[in-house]
Coordinates of C-alpha atoms and ligand atoms in Angstrom, one line a residue:
M1 CA 0.0 0.0 0.0
S2 CA 1.2 3.5 -0.7
T3 CA 1.1 6.4 1.8
F4 CA -2.0 7.7 0.1
K5 CA -5.6 6.7 -0.1
A6 CA -8.5 7.7 -2.3
P7 CA -10.1 10.8 -0.9
K8 CA -13.0 10.4 1.5
G9 CA -16.3 9.7 -0.3
T10 CA -14.5 8.4 -3.4
Y11 CA -13.4 5.0 -4.7
D12 CA -11.4 3.7 -7.6
L13 CA -12.8 1.6 -10.4
I14 CA -10.5 -1.3 -10.9
P15 CA -10.7 -4.5 -12.9
P16 CA -12.6 -6.8 -13.0
N17 CA -15.4 -4.6 -11.4
S18 CA -14.6 -1.6 -13.7
A19 CA -15.9 -3.7 -16.7
R20 CA -19.4 -3.5 -15.2
F21 CA -19.2 0.3 -15.1
L22 CA -18.2 0.4 -18.7
A23 CA -21.0 -2.0 -19.6
V24 CA -23.6 0.2 -17.7
R25 CA -22.4 3.4 -19.4
D26 CA -22.7 1.6 -22.8
A27 CA -26.1 0.3 -22.1
I28 CA -27.4 3.6 -21.0
S29 CA -26.0 5.5 -23.9
A30 CA -27.0 2.9 -26.6
P31 CA -30.7 3.9 -26.8
L32 CA -29.7 7.5 -26.9
R33 CA -27.2 7.0 -29.8
N34 CA -30.0 5.2 -31.5
S35 CA -32.5 8.1 -31.1
G36 CA -30.7 11.1 -32.6
Y37 CA -28.7 12.2 -29.6
G38 CA -25.1 13.4 -30.4
Y39 CA -22.2 13.1 -27.9
I40 CA -21.1 16.2 -26.1
E41 CA -18.2 16.6 -23.6
T42 CA -17.8 19.8 -21.5
P43 CA -15.0 20.7 -19.0
G44 CA -15.0 19.2 -15.6
F45 CA -15.2 22.7 -14.1
E46 CA -17.3 25.8 -14.9
S47 CA -17.8 29.2 -13.5
V48 CA -19.4 29.1 -10.0
E49 CA -22.0 31.6 -11.2
L50 CA -23.3 29.2 -13.9
F51 CA -24.4 26.7 -11.3
A52 CA -25.5 29.3 -8.8
R53 CA -27.9 30.8 -11.4
G54 CA -28.8 27.5 -13.1
V55 CA -29.1 25.0 -10.3
G56 CA -30.4 27.6 -7.8
E57 CA -28.9 29.8 -5.1
S58 CA -31.0 28.1 -2.4
T59 CA -30.3 24.5 -3.3
D60 CA -28.2 22.2 -1.2
I61 CA -26.0 21.6 -4.2
V62 CA -25.1 25.3 -4.5
T63 CA -25.0 26.3 -0.9
K64 CA -23.3 23.2 0.6
E65 CA -22.0 20.8 -1.9
M66 CA -19.9 22.5 -4.5
Y67 CA -16.2 22.1 -4.7
T68 CA -15.1 25.6 -5.5
L69 CA -11.8 27.1 -6.2
T70 CA -10.2 30.5 -7.1
T71 CA -7.7 30.2 -9.9
K72 CA -4.4 32.1 -9.9
G73 CA -6.0 34.5 -12.3
G74 CA -8.9 35.1 -9.9
S75 CA -11.7 33.2 -11.6
E76 CA -14.2 31.5 -9.3
L77 CA -14.7 27.9 -10.6
A78 CA -16.6 24.9 -9.4
L79 CA -16.1 21.2 -10.1
R80 CA -19.3 20.4 -11.9
P81 CA -22.0 19.1 -9.5
E82 CA -24.3 18.2 -12.5
G83 CA -24.4 18.2 -16.2
T84 CA -27.4 20.1 -17.4
A85 CA -26.3 23.7 -16.8
S86 CA -22.9 23.0 -18.5
V87 CA -24.4 21.3 -21.5
L88 CA -26.9 24.1 -22.1
R89 CA -24.1 26.6 -21.6
A90 CA -22.0 24.8 -24.3
A91 CA -24.9 24.5 -26.7
L92 CA -25.7 28.2 -26.4
E93 CA -22.0 29.1 -26.8
A94 CA -21.7 27.0 -30.0
N95 CA -25.0 28.4 -31.2
L96 CA -26.3 24.9 -31.8
H97 CA -29.9 26.3 -31.3
K98 CA -29.5 28.6 -34.3
A99 CA -28.7 25.8 -36.7
G100 CA -32.4 25.5 -37.5
N101 CA -32.7 22.0 -36.2
L102 CA -34.5 22.0 -32.9
P103 CA -34.5 20.2 -30.6
V104 CA -30.8 19.9 -30.2
K105 CA -30.4 16.4 -28.7
L106 CA -27.2 15.7 -26.8
W107 CA -25.9 12.9 -24.5
Y108 CA -22.9 12.9 -22.2
S109 CA -21.1 10.7 -19.7
G110 CA -18.6 11.7 -17.1
S111 CA -17.6 12.5 -13.5
Y112 CA -19.5 14.8 -11.2
Y113 CA -18.6 16.1 -7.8
R114 CA -20.7 17.0 -4.7
Y115 CA -19.4 17.5 -1.2
E116 CA -22.0 15.3 0.4
R117 CA -21.9 13.2 3.5
P118 CA -20.6 9.9 2.1
Q119 CA -22.7 6.7 2.6
K120 CA -23.5 3.7 0.5
G121 CA -24.6 5.0 -2.9
R122 CA -23.7 8.6 -2.1
Y123 CA -20.2 9.7 -3.1
R124 CA -18.3 12.9 -3.5
H125 CA -17.2 11.8 -7.0
F126 CA -19.7 9.9 -9.0
S127 CA -20.5 9.2 -12.6
Q128 CA -23.6 10.0 -14.7
V129 CA -24.8 9.4 -18.2
G130 CA -27.2 12.1 -19.2
A131 CA -29.3 13.3 -22.1
E132 CA -30.6 16.8 -22.9
A133 CA -33.1 17.7 -25.6
I134 CA -32.9 21.5 -26.0
G135 CA -35.4 23.9 -27.7
A136 CA -38.7 22.1 -28.0
E137 CA -41.9 22.1 -26.0
D138 CA -43.5 18.8 -27.0
P139 CA -44.9 16.2 -24.6
A140 CA -43.6 13.5 -27.0
L141 CA -40.0 14.6 -26.2
D142 CA -40.5 14.2 -22.5
A143 CA -42.1 10.8 -23.2
E144 CA -39.2 9.8 -25.4
L145 CA -36.7 10.5 -22.7
I146 CA -38.6 8.5 -20.1
I147 CA -39.1 5.6 -22.5
L148 CA -35.4 5.6 -23.4
A149 CA -34.3 5.5 -19.7
D150 CA -36.8 2.7 -19.1
Q151 CA -35.3 0.8 -22.1
A152 CA -31.7 1.4 -20.9
Y153 CA -32.5 -0.1 -17.4
R154 CA -34.4 -3.0 -18.9
S155 CA -31.6 -3.8 -21.4
L156 CA -29.3 -4.2 -18.4
G157 CA -31.7 -6.7 -16.9
L158 CA -32.9 -4.4 -14.1
R159 CA -36.5 -5.0 -13.1
N160 CA -37.3 -3.7 -9.6
F161 CA -37.1 0.0 -10.4
R162 CA -40.1 2.4 -10.3
I163 CA -40.7 5.5 -12.3
L164 CA -42.1 8.4 -10.2
L165 CA -43.8 11.2 -12.3
N166 CA -45.0 14.6 -11.4
S167 CA -45.6 18.0 -12.9
L168 CA -44.1 21.1 -11.2
G169 CA -46.2 23.5 -13.2
D170 CA -44.9 26.6 -14.9
K171 CA -44.5 30.3 -14.4
E172 CA -48.2 30.8 -14.8
C173 CA -49.4 28.4 -12.1
R174 CA -46.5 27.7 -9.7
P175 CA -46.4 31.2 -8.0
A176 CA -49.9 30.8 -6.7
Y177 CA -49.3 27.3 -5.6
R178 CA -46.0 28.4 -3.9
A179 CA -47.9 31.0 -1.9
A180 CA -50.6 28.5 -0.9
L181 CA -48.0 26.0 0.2
Q182 CA -46.2 28.7 2.2
D183 CA -49.4 29.7 4.0
F184 CA -49.9 26.1 5.0
L185 CA -46.3 25.6 6.1
R186 CA -46.3 28.7 8.3
G187 CA -49.0 27.1 10.3
L188 CA -47.0 24.0 11.1
D189 CA -44.8 23.1 14.1
L190 CA -41.4 23.2 12.2
D191 CA -37.9 23.9 13.4
E192 CA -36.3 27.2 12.4
E193 CA -34.2 25.9 9.5
T194 CA -37.2 24.2 7.9
L195 CA -39.3 27.4 8.4
R196 CA -36.5 29.3 6.7
R197 CA -36.6 26.8 3.9
A198 CA -40.3 27.3 3.6
E199 CA -39.8 31.0 2.9
I200 CA -37.0 30.5 0.3
N201 CA -38.0 27.2 -1.3
P202 CA -41.2 25.8 0.1
L203 CA -41.5 23.0 -2.4
R204 CA -38.3 21.5 -1.0
V205 CA -40.1 21.0 2.4
L206 CA -42.4 18.5 0.7
D207 CA -39.3 16.4 0.2
D208 CA -38.3 16.4 3.9
K209 CA -37.7 12.7 4.8
R210 CA -38.3 13.1 8.6
A211 CA -41.3 11.2 9.8
D212 CA -42.5 14.0 12.1
V213 CA -42.4 16.5 9.2
Q214 CA -44.1 14.1 6.8
K215 CA -46.9 13.6 9.4
Q216 CA -47.6 17.3 9.4
L217 CA -47.5 17.5 5.6
V218 CA -50.5 15.1 5.2
G219 CA -53.0 17.9 4.4
A220 CA -50.5 20.0 2.4
P221 CA -51.9 21.6 -0.8
L222 CA -50.7 19.7 -3.8
L223 CA -49.5 21.2 -7.1
E224 CA -51.6 18.8 -9.1
D225 CA -54.7 20.7 -7.8
H226 CA -53.2 24.1 -8.8
L227 CA -51.9 23.3 -12.3
C228 CA -53.1 25.7 -15.0
E229 CA -55.0 24.2 -18.0
A230 CA -51.9 24.2 -20.3
C231 CA -49.8 22.4 -17.7
K232 CA -52.6 19.9 -17.0
A233 CA -53.0 19.1 -20.7
Y234 CA -49.3 18.8 -21.2
H235 CA -48.9 16.5 -18.3
E236 CA -51.8 14.3 -19.4
E237 CA -50.3 13.9 -22.8
V238 CA -46.9 12.8 -21.4
R239 CA -48.8 10.3 -19.2
E240 CA -50.7 9.0 -22.2
L241 CA -47.7 8.6 -24.4
I242 CA -45.6 6.7 -21.9
T243 CA -48.6 4.5 -21.0
A244 CA -49.1 3.7 -24.7
A245 CA -45.4 2.7 -24.9
G246 CA -46.0 0.2 -22.1
V247 CA -43.9 2.0 -19.6
V248 CA -45.3 1.7 -16.1
F249 CA -45.0 4.7 -13.8
E250 CA -46.5 6.0 -10.6
D251 CA -47.9 9.5 -10.1
D252 CA -46.1 11.1 -7.2
P253 CA -47.6 14.5 -6.5
K254 CA -44.9 15.1 -3.8
L255 CA -41.9 14.5 -6.1
V256 CA -39.7 17.6 -5.8
R257 CA -36.2 17.5 -7.2
G258 CA -33.2 19.0 -5.6
L259 CA -32.5 21.4 -8.5
D260 CA -34.4 24.6 -9.0
Y261 CA -34.6 24.7 -12.8
Y262 CA -37.5 22.3 -13.2
T263 CA -40.8 23.2 -14.7
R264 CA -43.7 20.9 -15.7
T265 CA -42.6 17.3 -16.2
T266 CA -40.3 15.9 -13.5
F267 CA -39.5 12.2 -12.8
E268 CA -37.2 10.0 -10.8
F269 CA -36.2 6.4 -11.2
V270 CA -36.0 4.7 -7.9
H271 CA -34.7 1.3 -6.9
D272 CA -36.1 -0.3 -3.8
G273 CA -33.0 -2.5 -3.1
L274 CA -30.7 0.5 -2.4
G275 CA -31.7 1.8 1.0
S276 CA -31.9 5.6 1.5
Q277 CA -30.0 6.5 -1.7
S278 CA -32.7 5.0 -3.8
A279 CA -32.7 7.4 -6.8
V280 CA -30.9 5.7 -9.7
G281 CA -31.7 8.6 -12.0
G282 CA -33.8 11.6 -12.5
G283 CA -34.7 14.5 -14.7
G284 CA -37.4 16.7 -16.1
R285 CA -38.3 19.7 -18.1
Y286 CA -36.4 23.0 -17.6
D287 CA -38.1 25.6 -19.8
G288 CA -36.6 28.6 -18.0
L289 CA -33.0 27.6 -17.6
S290 CA -31.7 29.0 -20.8
E291 CA -33.0 32.5 -19.9
M292 CA -31.6 32.1 -16.3
I293 CA -28.1 31.8 -17.8
G294 CA -28.5 34.6 -20.3
G295 CA -29.8 32.7 -23.3
P296 CA -33.0 33.0 -25.3
A297 CA -36.2 31.1 -24.4
L298 CA -35.4 27.5 -25.1
P299 CA -37.8 25.0 -23.5
S300 CA -35.9 21.8 -22.8
V301 CA -36.0 18.4 -21.1
G302 CA -33.4 15.9 -20.0
W303 CA -32.3 13.3 -17.4
A304 CA -29.2 11.9 -15.8
L305 CA -28.8 8.4 -14.6
G306 CA -26.3 7.6 -11.9
V307 CA -23.8 4.9 -13.1
D308 CA -22.6 4.1 -9.5
R309 CA -26.1 3.5 -8.2
T310 CA -27.2 1.6 -11.3
V311 CA -24.3 -0.8 -10.7
L312 CA -25.4 -1.1 -7.0
A313 CA -29.0 -1.8 -8.2
L314 CA -27.8 -4.6 -10.5
E315 CA -25.9 -6.1 -7.5
A316 CA -29.0 -5.8 -5.3
E317 CA -31.0 -7.7 -7.9
G318 CA -28.3 -10.2 -8.4
V319 CA -28.1 -9.4 -12.2
E320 CA -24.9 -10.8 -13.8
L321 CA -24.1 -8.8 -16.9
D322 CA -23.0 -10.7 -19.9
L323 CA -19.6 -9.2 -20.2
P324 CA -17.4 -10.0 -23.2
A325 CA -14.3 -12.0 -22.3
T326 CA -11.3 -9.6 -22.0
T327 CA -9.0 -12.2 -23.4
S328 CA -9.8 -15.0 -25.8
V329 CA -6.4 -16.3 -26.5
F330 CA -3.3 -16.3 -24.3
A331 CA 0.1 -17.1 -25.8
V332 CA 2.8 -18.9 -23.8
P333 CA 6.2 -19.0 -25.4
M334 CA 9.0 -21.4 -24.1
G335 CA 12.3 -20.0 -25.4
E336 CA 13.5 -17.1 -27.4
E337 CA 12.5 -18.3 -30.8
A338 CA 8.9 -19.0 -29.6
R339 CA 8.8 -15.7 -27.9
R340 CA 9.4 -13.8 -31.2
L341 CA 7.0 -16.0 -33.2
L342 CA 4.1 -15.9 -30.7
F343 CA 4.5 -12.2 -30.0
A344 CA 4.0 -11.7 -33.8
K345 CA 1.0 -14.0 -33.7
V346 CA -0.6 -12.1 -30.8
T347 CA -0.2 -8.9 -32.8
E348 CA -1.8 -10.6 -35.8
L349 CA -4.7 -11.9 -33.7
R350 CA -5.4 -8.5 -32.3
K351 CA -5.4 -7.0 -35.9
V352 CA -8.2 -9.5 -36.9
G353 CA -10.2 -8.5 -33.8
I354 CA -9.4 -11.4 -31.5
A355 CA -8.7 -10.3 -27.9
A356 CA -5.2 -11.8 -27.2
D357 CA -2.6 -11.5 -24.5
F358 CA 0.9 -12.7 -24.1
C359 CA 2.9 -14.2 -21.2
Y360 CA 5.5 -11.6 -20.4
G361 CA 8.5 -11.8 -18.1
G362 CA 10.0 -15.1 -19.3
K363 CA 7.9 -17.3 -16.9
G364 CA 8.3 -21.0 -16.6
L365 CA 5.6 -23.3 -18.0
K366 CA 3.8 -23.9 -14.7
S367 CA 3.5 -20.2 -13.7
A368 CA 2.8 -19.2 -17.4
M369 CA -0.2 -21.7 -17.4
K370 CA -1.4 -20.1 -14.2
S371 CA -1.4 -16.7 -15.9
A372 CA -3.3 -18.3 -18.8
H373 CA -6.0 -19.5 -16.5
R374 CA -6.2 -16.2 -14.7
S375 CA -6.6 -14.4 -17.9
G376 CA -9.9 -16.2 -18.5
A377 CA -8.8 -17.0 -22.1
R378 CA -10.7 -19.7 -23.9
F379 CA -7.6 -20.9 -25.7
T380 CA -3.9 -21.0 -24.9
V381 CA -1.2 -21.2 -27.6
V382 CA 1.9 -22.8 -26.3
A383 CA 5.1 -23.2 -28.3
G384 CA 8.6 -24.6 -27.3
E385 CA 11.7 -25.4 -29.3
R386 CA 10.5 -28.9 -30.2
D387 CA 7.2 -27.6 -31.6
L388 CA 8.9 -25.0 -33.7
A389 CA 11.3 -27.6 -35.1
E390 CA 8.2 -29.5 -36.3
G391 CA 6.5 -26.3 -37.6
V392 CA 3.6 -26.4 -35.1
V393 CA 2.3 -24.7 -32.0
Q394 CA 0.1 -26.4 -29.3
L395 CA -3.4 -25.1 -29.1
K396 CA -5.1 -25.8 -25.8
D397 CA -8.8 -25.5 -25.3
M398 CA -9.0 -24.3 -21.7
E399 CA -12.6 -25.5 -21.2
S400 CA -12.1 -29.1 -22.3
G401 CA -8.4 -29.4 -21.6
E402 CA -7.9 -30.9 -25.1
Q403 CA -4.6 -30.0 -26.8
T404 CA -3.9 -30.2 -30.5
A405 CA -0.9 -29.4 -32.7
V406 CA -1.6 -26.8 -35.3
G407 CA 0.7 -25.7 -38.1
V408 CA 2.3 -22.3 -37.4
G409 CA 0.8 -20.9 -40.7
E410 CA -2.7 -22.1 -39.8
I411 CA -3.0 -21.0 -36.2
I412 CA -4.7 -17.6 -36.9
A413 CA -7.3 -19.1 -39.2
E414 CA -7.9 -22.0 -36.8
L415 CA -8.5 -19.6 -33.9
E416 CA -10.8 -17.4 -36.0
A417 CA -12.8 -20.5 -36.9
R418 CA -13.0 -21.9 -33.3
L419 CA -13.9 -18.5 -31.8
G420 CA -16.6 -18.1 -34.5
Ligands
HAM501 P1 -29.8 14.5 -9.9 O1 -31.0 13.9 -9.5 O2 -29.1 15.5 -9.0 O3 -30.1 15.2 -11.3 O4 -28.7 13.4 -10.3 C1 -29.0 12.3 -11.2 C2 -28.5 11.0 -10.6 O5 -27.1 11.1 -10.3 C3 -29.2 10.6 -9.3 O6 -30.4 10.0 -9.5 C4 -28.1 9.6 -8.7 O7 -28.3 8.3 -9.3 C5 -26.8 10.2 -9.2 N1 -26.2 10.9 -8.1 C6 -26.4 12.2 -7.8 N2 -25.7 12.5 -6.7 C7 -24.9 11.4 -6.4 C8 -23.9 11.1 -5.4 N3 -23.5 12.0 -4.5 N4 -23.4 9.9 -5.4 C9 -23.8 8.9 -6.3 N5 -24.7 9.2 -7.3 C10 -25.3 10.4 -7.3 C11 -29.2 15.9 -12.1 O8 -28.0 15.8 -11.9 C12 -29.8 16.6 -13.2 N6 -28.7 17.3 -14.0 C13 -30.5 15.6 -14.1 C14 -31.1 16.3 -15.3 C15 -30.7 16.3 -16.6 N7 -32.3 17.0 -15.3 C16 -32.5 17.5 -16.6 N8 -31.5 17.0 -17.3

């Protein structure tokens, strides 16, 4: 062990486990790549102000959880706590919205940072795959995103997740609801901090997990009873479209997300096998965010799925991913001549697309065969001086144990045929 350890709240992805993370990222992005979403990558840090304005001055993310720094040049930067504000910033900066092809559909994958209290499923460095559809107000787009997330989870073999759906209204109907909720909250027996929250961000109080608070919230006014006609019709159409697609969801009138930019459709994917950090993904519509960060009106919708928690959910369900073998063929040379020959053969195998590895370090046969076993290879190619004198190599099937001599010139074709 070295003197250093991974920082608190972080962990390293190392083989063989890391293969599961790659597979999850691939599985989440596959339906997006298949649905017109283009890949975008933005810097790992942005101006603090972008998140303060975008995610919201009063959110936990901005007030407590951002890793901020001042550069030598005096810029105030934050490690990105989420992807939506950055992606929208980048799209606006590149004028993607002016190319005459709205919505601009983008997907991304990367590291995010939040200074949260670490616990299982909650880390200070975590990984998301996300999608944003920018510049269109169309319930079919909200439905598309929910359907694609459902498809991604199902393609991984995940079954025990639930989709919670709500509408947070818009600038027409939310202010009146906000006021009604505030009136209600002021009459409750709440601690000072919660009362303060009720003044700044009353919807967040609905999300309070404490039982004594939840008990008092039973009669709270619900946004669904205050939605304007346009929001109601919009929400109804989203519900109809995802129902028609066979996607099962639950209406959750108390679903409030931890970011302030949401309007209308909001949703969360929860997995019941994860304990308190049960949200494996979430998202919604953010029609006002572009204007909040200085852009034109660009109604948009998106989601981000947590890769770490999706991996934990797969573990909780006991799902074994069908991971491709990292090595199909392992080459074991005995002697210098064999070393040169097999090294060339391994290079050739890789060129034709067969995953191959080589026994490095001049090991003896016994220890080399141990490495071959450990590599998980289906076949081992062994060659010694006597084999080469006869113009053959030994091909060993690691499953059956059967060994056959194959001509040096035929080994690549033989392996291609056997590996299909
Ligand atoms: P979020 O709900 O804050 O949304 O994060 C999305 C997902 O990231 C969560 O459901 C969770 O799986 C994962 N996640 C968040 N924080 C942590 C953490 N500390 N440790 C492990 N996993 C975590 C957003 O980030 C929005 N940008 C989603 C969005 C995109 N909305 C519209 N477009």
